[in-house]
XYZ file of C-alpha atoms in Angstrom:
675
model
C 177.716 93.475 101.718
C 173.832 93.954 101.865
C 173.716 95.259 98.376
C 175.708 92.178 97.206
C 173.354 89.876 98.932
C 170.362 91.676 97.440
C 171.915 91.703 93.989
C 172.496 87.805 94.267
C 168.809 87.341 95.472
C 167.633 89.366 92.454
C 169.615 87.221 90.122
C 168.285 84.090 91.530
C 164.774 85.210 91.188
C 165.365 86.218 87.640
C 166.962 82.788 86.834
C 163.919 81.277 88.407
C 161.595 83.343 86.289
C 163.444 82.042 83.175
C 162.995 78.496 84.225
C 159.401 78.489 85.517
C 157.165 75.553 84.127
C 153.873 75.847 82.590
C 150.934 75.083 84.576
C 148.272 73.107 82.867
C 144.647 73.394 83.384
C 142.637 70.760 85.276
C 140.660 69.975 82.005
C 143.445 69.597 79.330
C 140.962 68.702 76.741
C 139.469 72.262 77.030
C 140.276 74.411 73.949
C 139.151 77.343 71.877
C 140.007 75.269 68.760
C 137.932 72.494 67.169
C 138.434 68.806 68.236
C 137.426 67.031 65.150
C 140.443 65.011 63.823
C 140.238 61.255 63.940
C 143.321 58.757 63.889
C 143.006 58.402 60.234
C 142.991 62.069 59.710
C 146.111 62.408 61.860
C 147.867 59.487 60.214
C 147.396 61.008 56.797
C 148.455 64.342 57.880
C 151.737 62.797 59.072
C 152.058 60.725 55.908
C 151.438 63.992 53.915
C 153.906 65.827 55.862
C 156.683 63.160 55.470
C 156.231 62.024 51.968
C 156.810 65.061 49.656
C 159.668 66.758 48.431
C 161.910 64.348 50.470
C 160.819 61.526 48.597
C 160.745 63.228 44.986
C 163.744 65.648 45.365
C 165.886 64.933 48.434
C 166.570 61.324 47.427
C 168.155 62.501 44.234
C 170.160 65.359 45.964
C 171.578 63.185 48.631
C 172.298 60.288 46.355
C 174.304 62.442 43.873
C 176.114 64.897 46.078
C 176.397 63.185 49.510
C 175.962 59.392 49.932
C 175.650 57.813 46.524
C 173.476 54.586 46.521
C 174.133 54.408 50.224
C 171.383 56.936 50.557
C 169.306 53.873 51.415
C 171.444 53.416 54.566
C 171.160 57.158 55.268
C 167.406 56.897 55.106
C 167.388 53.821 57.518
C 169.533 55.535 60.055
C 167.372 58.663 59.896
C 164.308 56.578 60.233
C 165.598 54.839 63.332
C 166.534 58.229 65.062
C 163.293 59.691 64.017
C 161.472 56.577 65.541
C 163.190 57.319 68.957
C 162.136 60.921 68.768
C 158.639 59.968 67.463
C 158.025 57.828 70.579
C 158.908 60.809 72.621
C 156.472 63.040 70.799
C 153.783 60.459 70.968
C 153.898 60.121 74.659
C 153.751 63.962 75.165
C 151.089 64.370 72.570
C 148.850 61.755 74.342
C 149.842 63.139 77.768
C 149.559 66.780 77.001
C 147.107 67.158 74.283
C 147.801 70.843 73.632
C 148.968 72.480 70.392
C 152.549 73.661 70.339
C 154.345 70.284 69.882
C 158.100 70.600 71.056
C 157.608 73.996 72.569
C 154.808 72.861 74.850
C 156.452 69.654 75.676
C 159.513 71.660 76.917
C 157.567 74.333 78.693
C 155.922 71.803 80.888
C 159.040 69.958 81.794
C 162.153 71.894 81.471
C 161.548 75.692 81.685
C 160.194 78.809 80.021
C 163.154 80.305 78.240
C 164.241 76.712 76.874
C 160.624 76.359 75.643
C 160.617 79.715 73.887
C 163.909 78.898 72.086
C 162.556 75.529 70.904
C 159.352 77.102 69.811
C 161.394 79.903 67.990
C 163.373 77.184 66.140
C 160.227 75.247 65.423
C 158.800 78.347 63.766
C 161.951 78.654 61.542
C 161.758 74.823 60.843
C 158.116 75.018 59.486
C 158.846 78.298 57.510
C 161.892 76.747 55.826
C 160.181 73.461 55.314
C 157.226 74.992 53.483
C 159.490 77.317 51.499
C 161.677 74.365 50.470
C 158.740 72.256 49.411
C 157.300 75.163 47.424
C 160.805 75.510 45.671
C 160.564 71.829 44.900
C 157.043 71.903 43.807
C 158.018 74.683 41.315
C 161.052 72.868 40.062
C 158.940 69.740 39.214
C 156.237 71.780 37.457
C 158.909 73.648 35.620
C 160.575 70.284 34.518
C 157.192 69.293 32.883
C 157.473 72.211 30.689
C 161.190 71.750 29.890
C 162.183 74.703 32.366
C 160.353 77.309 30.328
C 159.183 78.975 33.475
C 162.716 79.442 34.717
C 163.914 80.645 31.446
C 161.246 83.242 30.876
C 161.710 84.413 34.445
C 165.470 84.966 34.038
C 165.034 86.657 30.624
C 162.039 89.004 31.165
C 161.804 89.393 35.153
C 165.114 89.209 36.985
C 168.303 87.238 37.359
C 170.908 87.733 40.064
C 174.127 86.081 41.219
C 174.428 86.489 44.848
C 175.697 83.903 47.365
C 173.112 81.612 49.096
C 170.419 83.254 46.937
C 168.645 81.701 44.067
C 169.558 82.827 40.649
C 166.074 84.051 39.859
C 162.928 85.009 41.936
C 160.698 81.843 42.043
C 157.241 83.533 41.625
C 155.575 80.276 41.136
C 156.671 78.871 44.521
C 155.729 82.150 46.402
C 152.154 82.028 44.667
C 151.344 78.499 45.585
C 152.196 79.391 49.230
C 149.833 82.247 49.152
C 147.139 80.236 47.692
C 147.505 77.466 50.161
C 147.454 79.775 52.995
C 144.074 80.999 51.780
C 142.761 77.542 51.825
C 144.167 76.746 55.269
C 142.324 79.756 56.809
C 138.973 78.167 55.956
C 139.309 75.721 58.845
C 140.578 72.291 59.859
C 138.003 70.271 58.062
C 138.866 71.876 54.771
C 142.586 71.407 55.319
C 142.062 67.760 56.418
C 139.885 66.826 53.422
C 142.361 68.708 50.834
C 145.017 66.500 52.578
C 143.021 63.275 52.020
C 142.708 63.929 48.314
C 146.331 64.771 47.648
C 147.611 61.964 49.813
C 145.454 59.129 48.050
C 146.806 60.424 44.735
C 150.451 60.384 45.987
C 150.177 56.922 47.407
C 148.881 55.556 44.258
C 151.858 57.202 42.247
C 154.268 55.729 44.815
C 152.950 52.263 44.300
C 153.371 52.687 40.543
C 156.988 53.878 41.132
C 157.941 50.825 43.168
C 156.355 48.298 40.674
C 157.577 49.774 37.384
C 160.878 50.980 38.919
C 162.024 47.416 40.190
C 161.089 46.170 36.695
C 163.668 48.501 35.303
C 166.125 48.055 37.910
C 169.674 47.200 36.905
C 172.162 45.985 39.794
C 175.104 47.036 37.676
C 174.299 50.639 38.919
C 175.518 49.602 42.317
C 178.756 47.957 41.306
C 182.223 49.269 41.389
C 182.095 50.251 37.697
C 179.538 53.111 38.593
C 181.614 54.052 41.836
C 180.269 51.370 44.213
C 177.546 51.406 46.751
C 179.051 53.804 49.108
C 181.385 56.004 47.022
C 181.615 58.815 49.819
C 182.337 56.253 52.736
C 180.890 56.334 56.193
C 181.290 60.040 56.487
C 179.152 60.512 53.492
C 176.448 58.224 54.796
C 176.299 60.118 58.097
C 176.249 63.445 56.447
C 173.453 62.337 54.186
C 171.553 61.110 57.280
C 171.699 64.614 58.816
C 170.112 65.882 55.456
C 167.706 63.031 55.278
C 166.049 64.168 58.602
C 164.205 66.668 56.596
C 162.207 63.851 55.170
C 160.822 62.758 58.752
C 159.861 66.215 59.946
C 156.232 65.324 59.187
C 155.476 63.360 62.337
C 155.839 66.519 64.407
C 152.679 67.664 62.557
C 150.607 65.006 64.440
C 151.702 66.328 67.780
C 151.191 69.750 66.789
C 147.603 68.775 65.886
C 146.834 67.210 69.184
C 144.683 69.901 70.365
C 142.196 69.392 67.478
C 142.209 65.524 67.919
C 138.996 64.016 69.040
C 140.743 61.448 71.251
C 144.414 62.308 71.432
C 145.282 59.759 74.103
C 144.805 57.054 71.703
C 144.914 58.648 68.275
C 148.416 60.429 68.676
C 150.571 57.275 69.398
C 148.669 55.100 66.720
C 148.960 57.807 64.111
C 152.480 58.484 64.733
C 153.562 54.905 64.477
C 151.491 54.284 61.356
C 152.773 57.446 59.504
C 156.293 56.873 60.405
C 156.400 53.222 59.393
C 154.637 54.016 55.826
C 156.961 56.941 55.396
C 160.217 55.178 56.315
C 159.308 52.186 54.001
C 158.515 54.389 51.172
C 161.775 56.352 51.381
C 163.991 53.163 51.579
C 162.284 51.444 48.646
C 162.156 54.642 46.392
C 165.715 55.412 46.957
C 166.623 51.813 46.155
C 164.598 51.977 42.963
C 166.013 55.377 41.933
C 169.759 54.387 42.244
C 169.070 50.937 40.581
C 167.332 52.489 37.554
C 170.149 54.937 36.636
C 173.753 55.597 37.760
C 173.778 57.778 40.912
C 176.277 60.316 39.618
C 173.873 61.073 36.549
C 170.819 61.929 38.587
C 169.106 65.344 38.195
C 168.782 66.713 41.616
C 165.880 68.817 40.959
C 163.543 66.027 39.481
C 165.385 62.761 40.006
C 162.575 60.354 39.680
C 160.787 61.874 36.578
C 164.129 62.392 34.808
C 165.019 58.655 35.550
C 161.945 57.464 33.738
C 162.585 59.979 30.998
C 166.082 58.665 30.486
C 164.991 55.008 30.451
C 162.555 55.917 27.425
C 159.213 56.000 29.301
C 158.277 59.546 28.991
C 154.596 58.987 29.889
C 155.776 57.342 33.230
C 157.900 60.520 34.136
C 154.852 62.423 33.394
C 152.874 60.435 35.993
C 155.478 60.688 38.472
C 155.850 64.428 38.069
C 152.143 64.903 38.606
C 152.021 62.495 41.608
C 155.121 64.425 43.137
C 153.239 67.709 42.952
C 150.301 66.248 44.731
C 152.658 64.855 47.509
C 154.105 68.222 47.795
C 150.716 69.769 48.217
C 150.131 67.629 51.296
C 153.513 68.848 52.735
C 152.719 72.419 52.097
C 149.321 71.987 53.728
C 151.008 70.049 56.750
C 153.482 73.106 57.177
C 150.903 75.685 56.869
C 148.512 73.852 59.126
C 151.124 73.386 62.025
C 153.114 76.628 61.891
C 150.103 79.049 62.904
C 149.322 76.626 65.747
C 152.845 76.770 67.195
C 152.672 80.508 66.903
C 149.254 80.576 68.502
C 150.340 78.391 71.432
C 153.292 80.762 72.215
C 151.106 83.749 71.814
C 148.404 82.360 74.006
C 150.961 81.810 76.644
C 152.220 85.345 76.404
C 155.702 84.789 74.992
C 154.952 86.016 71.477
C 152.779 88.979 70.303
C 149.091 88.471 71.470
C 147.674 89.310 68.063
C 148.646 85.896 66.848
C 146.428 84.211 69.624
C 143.273 85.417 67.965
C 141.011 82.544 66.905
C 138.399 83.161 64.204
C 134.969 82.507 65.896
C 133.744 80.811 62.596
C 136.578 78.859 61.189
C 138.063 78.161 64.811
C 141.624 78.701 63.497
C 144.256 81.425 64.120
C 143.701 83.232 60.721
C 146.063 86.085 61.396
C 148.842 83.822 62.218
C 148.135 81.616 59.206
C 148.332 84.534 56.701
C 151.101 86.520 58.277
C 153.494 83.561 58.394
C 152.343 82.029 55.021
C 153.410 85.305 53.566
C 156.793 85.051 55.267
C 157.184 81.488 53.996
C 156.426 82.737 50.433
C 159.168 85.455 50.792
C 161.642 82.749 51.740
C 160.716 80.629 48.720
C 160.905 83.561 46.554
C 164.683 84.275 47.079
C 166.441 81.255 48.703
C 167.522 78.033 46.910
C 166.571 74.477 47.999
C 169.779 73.169 49.290
C 170.397 76.223 51.632
C 166.966 75.900 52.947
C 167.108 72.107 53.609
C 170.556 72.272 55.456
C 169.104 74.983 57.739
C 166.167 72.965 58.497
C 167.994 69.941 59.679
C 169.477 71.734 62.529
C 166.307 73.101 64.021
C 164.643 69.571 63.743
C 167.554 67.816 65.378
C 167.608 70.354 68.238
C 163.876 69.855 68.838
C 164.218 66.238 68.819
C 166.919 66.489 71.464
C 165.046 68.782 73.820
C 161.925 66.554 73.583
C 163.997 63.399 74.445
C 165.574 65.117 77.382
C 161.976 66.385 78.436
C 160.732 62.930 78.425
C 163.402 61.890 80.999
C 162.794 64.903 83.296
C 158.977 64.522 83.214
C 159.185 60.703 83.902
C 161.165 61.168 87.135
C 159.422 64.310 88.413
C 156.927 63.961 91.202
C 153.351 64.071 89.871
C 152.104 67.598 90.687
C 148.337 66.273 90.845
C 149.228 64.372 94.002
C 150.744 67.201 95.792
C 150.523 70.767 94.989
C 151.201 74.027 96.649
C 147.648 74.348 97.593
C 148.116 72.001 100.270
C 145.987 69.185 101.554
C 142.682 68.718 99.589
C 141.057 66.248 102.099
C 140.123 66.933 105.686
C 142.978 66.625 108.107
C 140.955 64.394 110.549
C 140.814 61.665 107.856
C 144.284 61.962 106.566
C 146.607 61.620 109.487
C 149.544 60.403 107.393
C 149.923 63.529 105.124
C 151.944 66.405 105.820
C 151.077 70.242 105.254
C 152.171 70.087 101.600
C 149.932 67.180 100.723
C 152.666 64.581 100.514
C 152.713 61.373 102.386
C 154.970 61.383 105.342
C 157.655 58.983 106.170
C 156.014 56.135 108.306
C 158.179 56.877 111.234
C 157.005 60.383 111.289
C 153.483 59.565 110.518
C 153.085 57.589 113.749
C 154.061 60.604 115.810
C 152.050 62.983 113.839
C 148.846 61.083 113.772
C 148.875 60.733 117.668
C 149.389 64.538 118.131
C 147.681 66.123 115.064
C 144.908 68.484 116.181
C 141.567 67.616 114.940
C 138.657 69.992 114.350
C 137.687 69.611 117.977
C 141.126 70.491 119.126
C 141.806 67.082 120.757
C 144.667 64.766 119.693
C 143.579 61.566 117.967
C 143.948 58.455 119.967
C 143.733 54.846 118.677
C 141.191 52.922 120.614
C 141.424 49.544 119.360
C 144.040 47.174 117.884
C 142.444 47.170 114.380
C 142.969 51.037 114.165
C 146.666 50.442 114.647
C 146.771 47.609 112.209
C 145.212 49.715 109.606
C 147.790 52.314 110.215
C 150.590 49.714 109.822
C 149.217 48.615 106.478
C 148.940 52.247 105.276
C 152.600 52.689 106.099
C 153.561 49.546 104.346
C 151.745 50.890 101.294
C 153.736 54.035 101.559
C 156.938 52.121 101.540
C 156.083 50.099 98.588
C 154.773 53.299 96.560
C 158.084 55.250 96.606
C 157.873 58.839 95.146
C 159.240 59.547 91.587
C 162.713 60.728 91.538
C 163.685 58.768 94.626
C 166.166 55.796 94.761
C 164.633 52.312 94.063
C 164.302 50.267 97.045
C 166.550 47.535 95.542
C 169.391 50.073 95.398
C 169.020 51.780 98.742
C 171.552 49.565 100.462
C 174.112 50.344 97.869
C 173.649 54.042 96.942
C 171.598 55.156 99.945
C 174.569 56.726 101.726
C 175.777 58.590 98.809
C 172.411 59.773 97.203
C 169.859 59.260 100.065
C 169.936 62.849 101.301
C 169.177 64.403 97.794
C 165.947 65.820 97.034
C 163.644 63.683 94.769
C 164.570 64.410 91.177
C 167.765 66.307 91.930
C 170.214 63.480 90.949
C 168.128 62.818 87.825
C 168.354 66.565 86.841
C 172.079 66.539 87.389
C 172.379 63.212 85.451
C 170.439 64.666 82.545
C 172.688 67.535 82.438
C 175.828 65.278 82.545
C 174.129 63.195 79.833
C 173.760 66.206 77.497
C 177.388 67.445 78.045
C 178.946 63.994 77.660
C 176.868 63.467 74.348
C 178.200 66.734 72.912
C 181.743 65.911 74.023
C 181.789 62.442 72.650
C 180.164 63.450 69.389
C 182.570 66.474 68.989
C 185.652 64.132 69.492
C 184.169 61.678 67.151
C 183.454 64.238 64.377
C 186.308 66.611 64.824
C 189.084 64.547 66.506
C 191.020 63.155 63.619
C 190.570 65.809 60.970
C 190.195 69.172 62.485
C 191.822 68.642 66.008
C 194.434 66.102 64.699
C 194.392 64.152 67.995
C 196.849 61.179 68.189
C 195.220 57.826 68.451
C 195.811 57.168 72.063
C 194.318 60.732 72.928
C 191.276 60.103 70.483
C 190.549 56.695 72.132
C 190.992 57.887 75.677
C 188.520 60.712 75.240
C 185.975 58.601 73.485
C 186.178 56.230 76.386
C 185.971 58.785 79.143
C 182.914 60.503 77.553
C 181.182 57.319 76.800
C 181.781 56.233 80.310
C 180.151 59.497 81.692
C 177.181 59.070 79.170
C 176.494 55.431 80.419
C 177.031 56.355 83.996
C 174.516 59.156 83.627
C 172.048 56.773 82.156
C 172.606 54.195 84.948
C 172.120 56.893 87.699
C 168.763 57.987 86.125
C 167.658 54.249 85.785
C 168.225 53.528 89.540
C 165.633 56.039 90.453
C 161.840 55.640 90.358
C 159.622 56.802 87.672
C 156.141 58.081 87.948
C 153.668 55.360 87.937
C 152.165 54.252 84.745
C 149.501 56.532 83.235
C 146.663 55.377 80.996
C 148.187 57.033 77.972
C 151.043 55.822 75.790
C 154.571 55.812 77.427
C 157.941 55.382 75.669
C 159.584 52.026 76.537
C 163.026 51.662 78.053
C 163.265 55.061 79.467
C 165.891 56.500 80.035
C 167.760 54.645 77.323
C 165.703 55.267 74.210
C 165.575 59.062 74.913
C 169.264 58.944 76.070
C 170.383 57.318 72.746
C 168.130 59.631 70.846
C 169.875 62.723 72.268
C 173.344 61.100 71.339
C 172.331 60.399 67.771
C 170.611 63.776 67.364
C 173.664 65.764 68.661
C 176.060 63.662 66.546
C 174.096 64.473 63.445
C 173.959 68.267 64.305
C 177.703 68.440 64.495
C 177.979 66.751 61.024
C 176.274 69.789 59.387
C 178.270 72.581 57.938
C 179.835 75.557 59.941
C 177.877 77.910 57.826
C 174.600 76.393 58.917
C 175.735 76.716 62.558
C 176.282 80.515 61.929
C 173.006 80.961 60.541
C 171.454 79.098 63.487
C 173.341 81.249 65.982
C 171.902 84.375 64.227
C 168.418 83.198 64.392
C 168.848 82.190 68.053
C 170.137 85.749 68.934
C 167.093 87.249 67.291
C 164.962 84.825 69.425
C 166.530 86.057 72.561
C 165.914 89.592 71.584
C 162.306 88.814 71.166
C 162.076 86.849 74.389
C 163.898 89.378 76.685
C 162.102 92.234 74.873
C 158.664 90.952 75.102
C 158.175 87.403 76.126
C 159.517 87.393 79.612
C 157.404 90.463 80.628
C 154.136 89.274 79.197
C 154.406 85.557 80.296
C 151.091 84.398 81.687
C 152.932 82.170 84.027
C 154.583 85.196 85.521
C 151.278 86.773 85.998
C 149.911 83.652 87.570
C 152.847 83.533 89.892
C 152.318 87.270 91.009
C 148.617 86.490 91.710
C 149.625 83.302 93.738
C 152.182 85.345 95.782
C 149.618 87.787 96.673
C 147.216 85.074 97.883
C 149.957 83.125 99.674
C 151.178 86.148 101.440
C 147.931 86.276 103.594
C 149.135 83.375 105.730
C 152.629 82.266 106.988
C 153.234 78.711 108.158
C 156.297 78.447 110.440
C 158.252 75.312 110.763
C 158.061 75.084 114.637
C 155.093 74.280 116.892
C 151.834 72.592 116.020
C 149.736 73.694 113.176
C 147.151 75.379 115.299
C 149.859 77.659 116.935
C 151.860 78.620 113.837
C 149.217 79.774 111.198
C 149.338 83.568 111.389
C 147.487 86.242 109.481
C 149.492 88.696 107.478
C 148.065 92.180 106.594
C 147.635 92.622 102.738
C 149.239 95.462 100.914
C 147.718 98.857 101.492
C 146.637 98.128 105.138
C 148.140 99.466 108.056
C 150.846 97.014 109.422
C 149.831 95.792 112.794
C 152.225 94.121 115.158
C 149.487 91.873 116.487
C 149.058 88.693 114.522
C 145.969 86.783 115.371
C 146.211 82.968 115.488
C 143.575 80.791 113.703
C 142.147 78.273 116.014
C 140.772 76.023 113.167
C 142.652 76.764 109.899
C 141.041 75.225 106.786
C 142.648 72.132 105.660
C 143.367 73.601 102.119
C 145.888 75.909 103.574
């Protein structure tokens, strides 16, 4: 029996180790990187990250194979879902201005193992994103020379016919990634200026496409004669939406760069809003122009825009578009190669990934080793994989990151602010704060009255109130405490209705359970909606009943979260309408994930399994949070505070390890207030 209890306690401690949260330093602006990016720099970095191969290649691929002209609707839905996720990223980036993006946000609010898995997927997301852009870049350049590069490679180098692998090694795509990695390693200012140059050229070309494209537009291309506006139906629109998420990955680059922003509290939200608005507008308008210029079923998926101008007889315009697209793809390459090493650096800095990647060059102030190693890995992916396989695999990692960041926003909003009450205890003198308990939290007013009358002062005498004004001040303080309820507790207006049911729960406990129910109901609802009629062959009554039940659980979970108190407003940007915007972002992201192909899920599962091997083989044992916990336990073990008796009588000294255990435990007459 004793061994069973010991085993259970060991398992509990191990689970707590997996879910420990990251402790942020008091000065969150302190960093070994260089803070020099302005709002304009971040906005252009975001625009450059989003407006690239998605605009010049993905529009044609989705329009021809998935959605038809309704690719316009796919981009709108993807933009709305991305906006909800972008708001969550903007709040976190302003509130926690540390590199790491979704990994860091999950670490400070959900737990270590979840943060590692998100970071692991973000690494894959950036590697595949960069490789896909390099493939698109190579294809566009090859189209300018009438595919001579491809023909030469297949004839004189190599050609193979292997499933999921490109037919020939794309040496050009691999080379451009290696060259870009070299420039990125020179520092953040070099990367920023290169991004400015390429972004300016890209925006000029986009303006040209819109003006000249609308002149050549023909509404017949959306008519029933050519298959109609939505030839693949609603299912095709939603499948296209899942793929179109690749286009909006770029705003994550802004959050990943927050540790190098000069004023992240203001710059991150503003840059996110500007870049996402410009990118969404460009995607919708360009996809409209493209499908109006030529019939959607005749598009060339490798170089849709330039080929459309060529076919309308304006070869010179197609050349301009091809040159502009290459510049735009350069900005995406720079954004991916800029962000990926910083995610790796953040994980290595926390001890969850190999420490060699946390080294920062003292001159350039960038993690050079991480840049070169992962730039080479990205080049290898571009060398052997085709574009479509890369893009589909990318979407699932992006959607998962969005889901966890949205859930993290809800959890963080309803957590008690650790800055007001910490494990270190009361930070002010006990004689001047009679209404605080030993953990630094404000006591219930009814308890505070008794405590303030008997609490020992430095002199050892109980405090007495000698005048009516003293008592009046105490009453006012108690009234303020009532009005300022702790985060995670029931709102005062709901106390009479739900107090008996939820009043005994710890602050944040109901919210945590509701977030879990929210996630489960979102997955269940989406699974029934996606697979209910075709794969599961549910009858109509069963299909409708299940949708009603899961949607009811989803809405009740949101309602239970909403009736609790949030943290007080901070000076940084906050997502409006929490928990509704993050909640519906979770639902939409999960739905789009389930629309992806089974093969994508198989590849994703294999990558997750590899990540778990890395975490349990290295990360969990080298985590700096684990080392900090061990040091904290050594310090905390010197004193034991028992729940009974007064503070003076219950603080006892415990002999540290290595000393002879003495049965006599001396009592501290005047313990420090910080204990």
